[in-house]
Amino acid sequence: MSLLSDSEKVKLLISILNDHIDKLPREDNFANYLETIRFFLETKDPIIQKAAVSTSGILIGNAAYNLRAQISIKQGVGTLISAFDKVGYPEAIDAAAVILKFEELLEKMSPKEAKGVYDERWTTNKEEPSLGDLIENLESYFDELYLEFQNDPINEVIQGKMKGLEYALKIARMHMYGKNGP
């Protein structure tokens, strides 16, 4: 390849961008980003150039935000797996399976449906749930697990859940009553 002039470089770059954009799916954020660069290079209209630069900045900002969100989601899932493991879940891989099943179910829901489930579960009661309500629910669940444990005393999953609930109850009671209890 011989040395190209600046205008020849721009024409070549536009051609390369067109090829790359054609290979990407339509309505793809990366394709849209490349298209804004192509618009900038193709036009001599300063208004379109300014709009292309502005739009490309917005698209890159959105992409960066999405990448940061993905990393934090991975960290969150890792933390959940560690928490399951810490409370005695038999295998971290079992905890991962629970989380993956939850994600699978959540992906099948539209954002509107997911918000509806959240609202139904957490916001239908207009009163702010109290720490006492949390302790009551944890104690009730512990009682249910204890009955299951009576029927299957070697079940490590039940034992792990009970141990986790004991820790949760201890922490909730410390927050409610202080370190010395009621």
PDB file of C-alpha atoms in Angstrom:
ATOM      1  CA  MET A   1       0.000   0.000   0.000  1.00  0.00           C
ATOM      2  CA  SER A   2       1.406   3.350  -0.973  1.00  0.00           C
ATOM      3  CA  LEU A   3       1.327   6.433   1.193  1.00  0.00           C
ATOM      4  CA  LEU A   4      -2.226   7.816   1.212  1.00  0.00           C
ATOM      5  CA  SER A   5      -3.266  11.413   1.407  1.00  0.00           C
ATOM      6  CA  ASP A   6      -5.532  12.546   4.235  1.00  0.00           C
ATOM      7  CA  SER A   7      -8.615  12.550   1.989  1.00  0.00           C
ATOM      8  CA  GLU A   8      -7.737   9.066   0.704  1.00  0.00           C
ATOM      9  CA  LYS A   9      -7.353   7.841   4.307  1.00  0.00           C
ATOM     10  CA  VAL A  10     -10.793   9.246   5.176  1.00  0.00           C
ATOM     11  CA  LYS A  11     -12.371   7.564   2.117  1.00  0.00           C
ATOM     12  CA  LEU A  12     -10.702   4.252   3.016  1.00  0.00           C
ATOM     13  CA  LEU A  13     -11.832   4.562   6.651  1.00  0.00           C
ATOM     14  CA  ILE A  14     -15.409   5.287   5.533  1.00  0.00           C
ATOM     15  CA  SER A  15     -15.312   2.208   3.304  1.00  0.00           C
ATOM     16  CA  ILE A  16     -13.989   0.045   6.180  1.00  0.00           C
ATOM     17  CA  LEU A  17     -16.653   1.398   8.539  1.00  0.00           C
ATOM     18  CA  ASN A  18     -19.386   0.636   5.985  1.00  0.00           C
ATOM     19  CA  ASP A  19     -18.140  -2.973   5.725  1.00  0.00           C
ATOM     20  CA  HIS A  20     -18.019  -3.357   9.506  1.00  0.00           C
ATOM     21  CA  ILE A  21     -21.451  -1.807  10.025  1.00  0.00           C
ATOM     22  CA  ASP A  22     -22.959  -4.134   7.392  1.00  0.00           C
ATOM     23  CA  LYS A  23     -21.628  -7.172   9.293  1.00  0.00           C
ATOM     24  CA  LEU A  24     -23.221  -6.143  12.576  1.00  0.00           C
ATOM     25  CA  PRO A  25     -26.875  -6.697  13.469  1.00  0.00           C
ATOM     26  CA  ARG A  26     -29.173  -3.728  12.945  1.00  0.00           C
ATOM     27  CA  GLU A  27     -30.066  -1.714  16.051  1.00  0.00           C
ATOM     28  CA  ASP A  28     -26.797  -2.809  17.663  1.00  0.00           C
ATOM     29  CA  ASN A  29     -25.245  -0.140  19.890  1.00  0.00           C
ATOM     30  CA  PHE A  30     -21.767  -0.776  18.533  1.00  0.00           C
ATOM     31  CA  ALA A  31     -23.054  -0.511  14.946  1.00  0.00           C
ATOM     32  CA  ASN A  32     -24.748   2.768  15.869  1.00  0.00           C
ATOM     33  CA  TYR A  33     -21.499   4.033  17.369  1.00  0.00           C
ATOM     34  CA  LEU A  34     -19.556   3.162  14.193  1.00  0.00           C
ATOM     35  CA  GLU A  35     -22.254   4.813  12.112  1.00  0.00           C
ATOM     36  CA  THR A  36     -21.886   8.094  14.019  1.00  0.00           C
ATOM     37  CA  ILE A  37     -18.163   8.067  13.229  1.00  0.00           C
ATOM     38  CA  ARG A  38     -18.945   7.370   9.578  1.00  0.00           C
ATOM     39  CA  PHE A  39     -21.426  10.278   9.514  1.00  0.00           C
ATOM     40  CA  PHE A  40     -18.746  12.547  10.946  1.00  0.00           C
ATOM     41  CA  LEU A  41     -16.224  11.504   8.297  1.00  0.00           C
ATOM     42  CA  GLU A  42     -18.630  11.620   5.359  1.00  0.00           C
ATOM     43  CA  THR A  43     -20.165  15.042   5.839  1.00  0.00           C
ATOM     44  CA  LYS A  44     -18.814  18.520   5.476  1.00  0.00           C
ATOM     45  CA  ASP A  45     -21.801  19.963   7.344  1.00  0.00           C
ATOM     46  CA  PRO A  46     -20.563  21.192  10.753  1.00  0.00           C
ATOM     47  CA  ILE A  47     -23.985  20.699  12.374  1.00  0.00           C
ATOM     48  CA  ILE A  48     -24.098  17.013  11.379  1.00  0.00           C
ATOM     49  CA  GLN A  49     -20.460  16.603  12.477  1.00  0.00           C
ATOM     50  CA  LYS A  50     -21.241  18.127  15.874  1.00  0.00           C
ATOM     51  CA  ALA A  51     -24.321  15.906  16.266  1.00  0.00           C
ATOM     52  CA  ALA A  52     -22.296  12.813  15.273  1.00  0.00           C
ATOM     53  CA  VAL A  53     -19.570  13.581  17.838  1.00  0.00           C
ATOM     54  CA  SER A  54     -22.181  14.247  20.527  1.00  0.00           C
ATOM     55  CA  THR A  55     -24.110  11.052  19.729  1.00  0.00           C
ATOM     56  CA  SER A  56     -20.951   8.934  19.658  1.00  0.00           C
ATOM     57  CA  GLY A  57     -20.075  10.275  23.122  1.00  0.00           C
ATOM     58  CA  ILE A  58     -23.504   9.310  24.434  1.00  0.00           C
ATOM     59  CA  LEU A  59     -23.254   5.825  22.907  1.00  0.00           C
ATOM     60  CA  ILE A  60     -19.806   5.247  24.439  1.00  0.00           C
ATOM     61  CA  GLY A  61     -21.078   6.524  27.801  1.00  0.00           C
ATOM     62  CA  ASN A  62     -23.981   4.033  27.669  1.00  0.00           C
ATOM     63  CA  ALA A  63     -21.634   1.195  26.685  1.00  0.00           C
ATOM     64  CA  ALA A  64     -19.276   2.031  29.568  1.00  0.00           C
ATOM     65  CA  TYR A  65     -22.204   2.134  32.009  1.00  0.00           C
ATOM     66  CA  ASN A  66     -23.476  -1.250  30.784  1.00  0.00           C
ATOM     67  CA  LEU A  67     -20.023  -2.802  31.126  1.00  0.00           C
ATOM     68  CA  ARG A  68     -19.673  -1.502  34.684  1.00  0.00           C
ATOM     69  CA  ALA A  69     -23.151  -2.858  35.490  1.00  0.00           C
ATOM     70  CA  GLN A  70     -22.212  -6.289  34.107  1.00  0.00           C
ATOM     71  CA  ILE A  71     -19.116  -6.405  36.260  1.00  0.00           C
ATOM     72  CA  SER A  72     -21.087  -5.482  39.357  1.00  0.00           C
ATOM     73  CA  ILE A  73     -23.705  -8.141  38.512  1.00  0.00           C
ATOM     74  CA  LYS A  74     -20.936 -10.748  38.298  1.00  0.00           C
ATOM     75  CA  GLN A  75     -19.566  -9.548  41.616  1.00  0.00           C
ATOM     76  CA  GLY A  76     -23.069  -9.709  43.116  1.00  0.00           C
ATOM     77  CA  VAL A  77     -23.594 -13.283  41.929  1.00  0.00           C
ATOM     78  CA  GLY A  78     -20.181 -14.229  43.297  1.00  0.00           C
ATOM     79  CA  THR A  79     -21.091 -12.688  46.630  1.00  0.00           C
ATOM     80  CA  LEU A  80     -24.384 -14.605  46.728  1.00  0.00           C
ATOM     81  CA  ILE A  81     -22.573 -17.863  46.017  1.00  0.00           C
ATOM     82  CA  SER A  82     -20.104 -17.078  48.812  1.00  0.00           C
ATOM     83  CA  ALA A  83     -22.968 -16.293  51.180  1.00  0.00           C
ATOM     84  CA  PHE A  84     -24.694 -19.590  50.378  1.00  0.00           C
ATOM     85  CA  ASP A  85     -21.397 -21.376  50.973  1.00  0.00           C
ATOM     86  CA  LYS A  86     -20.773 -19.536  54.251  1.00  0.00           C
ATOM     87  CA  VAL A  87     -24.138 -20.496  55.764  1.00  0.00           C
ATOM     88  CA  GLY A  88     -23.486 -24.147  55.069  1.00  0.00           C
ATOM     89  CA  TYR A  89     -25.009 -24.761  51.665  1.00  0.00           C
ATOM     90  CA  PRO A  90     -23.468 -28.136  50.796  1.00  0.00           C
ATOM     91  CA  GLU A  91     -21.767 -27.099  47.579  1.00  0.00           C
ATOM     92  CA  ALA A  92     -21.096 -23.704  46.038  1.00  0.00           C
ATOM     93  CA  ILE A  93     -22.179 -25.167  42.698  1.00  0.00           C
ATOM     94  CA  ASP A  94     -25.650 -25.858  44.186  1.00  0.00           C
ATOM     95  CA  ALA A  95     -25.878 -22.205  45.199  1.00  0.00           C
ATOM     96  CA  ALA A  96     -24.839 -21.219  41.690  1.00  0.00           C
ATOM     97  CA  ALA A  97     -27.588 -23.453  40.282  1.00  0.00           C
ATOM     98  CA  VAL A  98     -30.186 -21.698  42.473  1.00  0.00           C
ATOM     99  CA  ILE A  99     -28.982 -18.287  41.312  1.00  0.00           C
ATOM    100  CA  LEU A 100     -28.888 -19.336  37.651  1.00  0.00           C
ATOM    101  CA  LYS A 101     -32.424 -20.723  37.897  1.00  0.00           C
ATOM    102  CA  PHE A 102     -33.560 -17.414  39.433  1.00  0.00           C
ATOM    103  CA  GLU A 103     -31.875 -15.479  36.602  1.00  0.00           C
ATOM    104  CA  GLU A 104     -33.496 -17.780  34.040  1.00  0.00           C
ATOM    105  CA  LEU A 105     -36.943 -17.169  35.519  1.00  0.00           C
ATOM    106  CA  LEU A 106     -36.305 -13.436  35.742  1.00  0.00           C
ATOM    107  CA  GLU A 107     -35.206 -13.255  32.093  1.00  0.00           C
ATOM    108  CA  LYS A 108     -38.533 -14.772  31.025  1.00  0.00           C
ATOM    109  CA  MET A 109     -40.366 -11.866  32.646  1.00  0.00           C
ATOM    110  CA  SER A 110     -40.810  -8.470  31.098  1.00  0.00           C
ATOM    111  CA  PRO A 111     -39.538  -5.550  33.178  1.00  0.00           C
ATOM    112  CA  LYS A 112     -43.189  -4.630  33.828  1.00  0.00           C
ATOM    113  CA  GLU A 113     -43.965  -8.134  35.122  1.00  0.00           C
ATOM    114  CA  ALA A 114     -40.848  -8.143  37.316  1.00  0.00           C
ATOM    115  CA  LYS A 115     -41.804  -4.784  38.787  1.00  0.00           C
ATOM    116  CA  GLY A 116     -45.314  -6.115  39.399  1.00  0.00           C
ATOM    117  CA  VAL A 117     -43.938  -9.097  41.317  1.00  0.00           C
ATOM    118  CA  TYR A 118     -41.679  -6.800  43.313  1.00  0.00           C
ATOM    119  CA  ASP A 119     -44.542  -4.406  44.061  1.00  0.00           C
ATOM    120  CA  GLU A 120     -46.829  -7.273  45.056  1.00  0.00           C
ATOM    121  CA  ARG A 121     -44.246  -8.743  47.404  1.00  0.00           C
ATOM    122  CA  TRP A 122     -42.667  -5.651  48.926  1.00  0.00           C
ATOM    123  CA  THR A 123     -44.815  -2.581  48.428  1.00  0.00           C
ATOM    124  CA  THR A 124     -48.410  -3.734  48.829  1.00  0.00           C
ATOM    125  CA  ASN A 125     -48.114  -3.251  52.568  1.00  0.00           C
ATOM    126  CA  LYS A 126     -48.000   0.524  52.917  1.00  0.00           C
ATOM    127  CA  GLU A 127     -46.480   0.238  56.386  1.00  0.00           C
ATOM    128  CA  GLU A 128     -42.729   0.045  56.451  1.00  0.00           C
ATOM    129  CA  PRO A 129     -41.787  -3.469  57.578  1.00  0.00           C
ATOM    130  CA  SER A 130     -40.145  -3.406  60.970  1.00  0.00           C
ATOM    131  CA  LEU A 131     -37.196  -5.313  62.295  1.00  0.00           C
ATOM    132  CA  GLY A 132     -39.689  -7.128  64.519  1.00  0.00           C
ATOM    133  CA  ASP A 133     -41.555  -8.309  61.412  1.00  0.00           C
ATOM    134  CA  LEU A 134     -38.304  -9.593  59.956  1.00  0.00           C
ATOM    135  CA  ILE A 135     -37.456 -11.461  63.161  1.00  0.00           C
ATOM    136  CA  GLU A 136     -40.965 -12.936  63.269  1.00  0.00           C
ATOM    137  CA  ASN A 137     -40.676 -14.150  59.657  1.00  0.00           C
ATOM    138  CA  LEU A 138     -37.210 -15.601  60.249  1.00  0.00           C
ATOM    139  CA  GLU A 139     -38.414 -17.411  63.393  1.00  0.00           C
ATOM    140  CA  SER A 140     -41.423 -18.790  61.530  1.00  0.00           C
ATOM    141  CA  TYR A 141     -39.233 -20.074  58.706  1.00  0.00           C
ATOM    142  CA  PHE A 142     -36.793 -21.560  61.244  1.00  0.00           C
ATOM    143  CA  ASP A 143     -39.701 -23.428  62.877  1.00  0.00           C
ATOM    144  CA  GLU A 144     -40.736 -24.837  59.479  1.00  0.00           C
ATOM    145  CA  LEU A 145     -37.190 -25.968  58.783  1.00  0.00           C
ATOM    146  CA  TYR A 146     -36.914 -27.517  62.236  1.00  0.00           C
ATOM    147  CA  LEU A 147     -39.965 -29.676  61.496  1.00  0.00           C
ATOM    148  CA  GLU A 148     -38.365 -30.765  58.203  1.00  0.00           C
ATOM    149  CA  PHE A 149     -35.135 -31.467  60.098  1.00  0.00           C
ATOM    150  CA  GLN A 150     -37.012 -33.737  62.549  1.00  0.00           C
ATOM    151  CA  ASN A 151     -38.069 -35.901  59.597  1.00  0.00           C
ATOM    152  CA  ASP A 152     -34.649 -35.838  57.915  1.00  0.00           C
ATOM    153  CA  PRO A 153     -31.925 -35.156  60.528  1.00  0.00           C
ATOM    154  CA  ILE A 154     -29.018 -35.901  58.158  1.00  0.00           C
ATOM    155  CA  ASN A 155     -30.112 -33.476  55.436  1.00  0.00           C
ATOM    156  CA  GLU A 156     -27.184 -31.061  55.119  1.00  0.00           C
ATOM    157  CA  VAL A 157     -29.180 -28.547  53.089  1.00  0.00           C
ATOM    158  CA  ILE A 158     -31.712 -28.130  55.889  1.00  0.00           C
ATOM    159  CA  GLN A 159     -28.880 -27.939  58.428  1.00  0.00           C
ATOM    160  CA  GLY A 160     -27.183 -25.225  56.367  1.00  0.00           C
ATOM    161  CA  LYS A 161     -30.383 -23.222  56.045  1.00  0.00           C
ATOM    162  CA  MET A 162     -31.004 -23.485  59.783  1.00  0.00           C
ATOM    163  CA  LYS A 163     -27.469 -22.361  60.561  1.00  0.00           C
ATOM    164  CA  GLY A 164     -27.865 -19.398  58.198  1.00  0.00           C
ATOM    165  CA  LEU A 165     -31.183 -18.472  59.811  1.00  0.00           C
ATOM    166  CA  GLU A 166     -29.597 -18.672  63.274  1.00  0.00           C
ATOM    167  CA  TYR A 167     -26.976 -16.138  62.175  1.00  0.00           C
ATOM    168  CA  ALA A 168     -29.600 -13.923  60.550  1.00  0.00           C
ATOM    169  CA  LEU A 169     -31.770 -14.026  63.685  1.00  0.00           C
ATOM    170  CA  LYS A 170     -28.792 -13.243  65.901  1.00  0.00           C
ATOM    171  CA  ILE A 171     -27.855 -10.219  63.787  1.00  0.00           C
ATOM    172  CA  ALA A 172     -31.456  -8.976  63.518  1.00  0.00           C
ATOM    173  CA  ARG A 173     -31.956  -9.310  67.281  1.00  0.00           C
ATOM    174  CA  MET A 174     -28.669  -7.467  67.938  1.00  0.00           C
ATOM    175  CA  HIS A 175     -29.888  -4.622  65.739  1.00  0.00           C
ATOM    176  CA  MET A 176     -33.276  -4.551  67.426  1.00  0.00           C
ATOM    177  CA  TYR A 177     -32.288  -5.028  71.045  1.00  0.00           C
ATOM    178  CA  GLY A 178     -28.597  -4.218  71.146  1.00  0.00           C
ATOM    179  CA  LYS A 179     -25.828  -6.683  71.915  1.00  0.00           C
ATOM    180  CA  ASN A 180     -27.245  -7.630  75.343  1.00  0.00           C
ATOM    181  CA  GLY A 181     -30.615  -8.880  74.067  1.00  0.00           C
ATOM    182  CA  PRO A 182     -34.153  -7.796  75.080  1.00  0.00           C
TER     183      PRO A 182
END
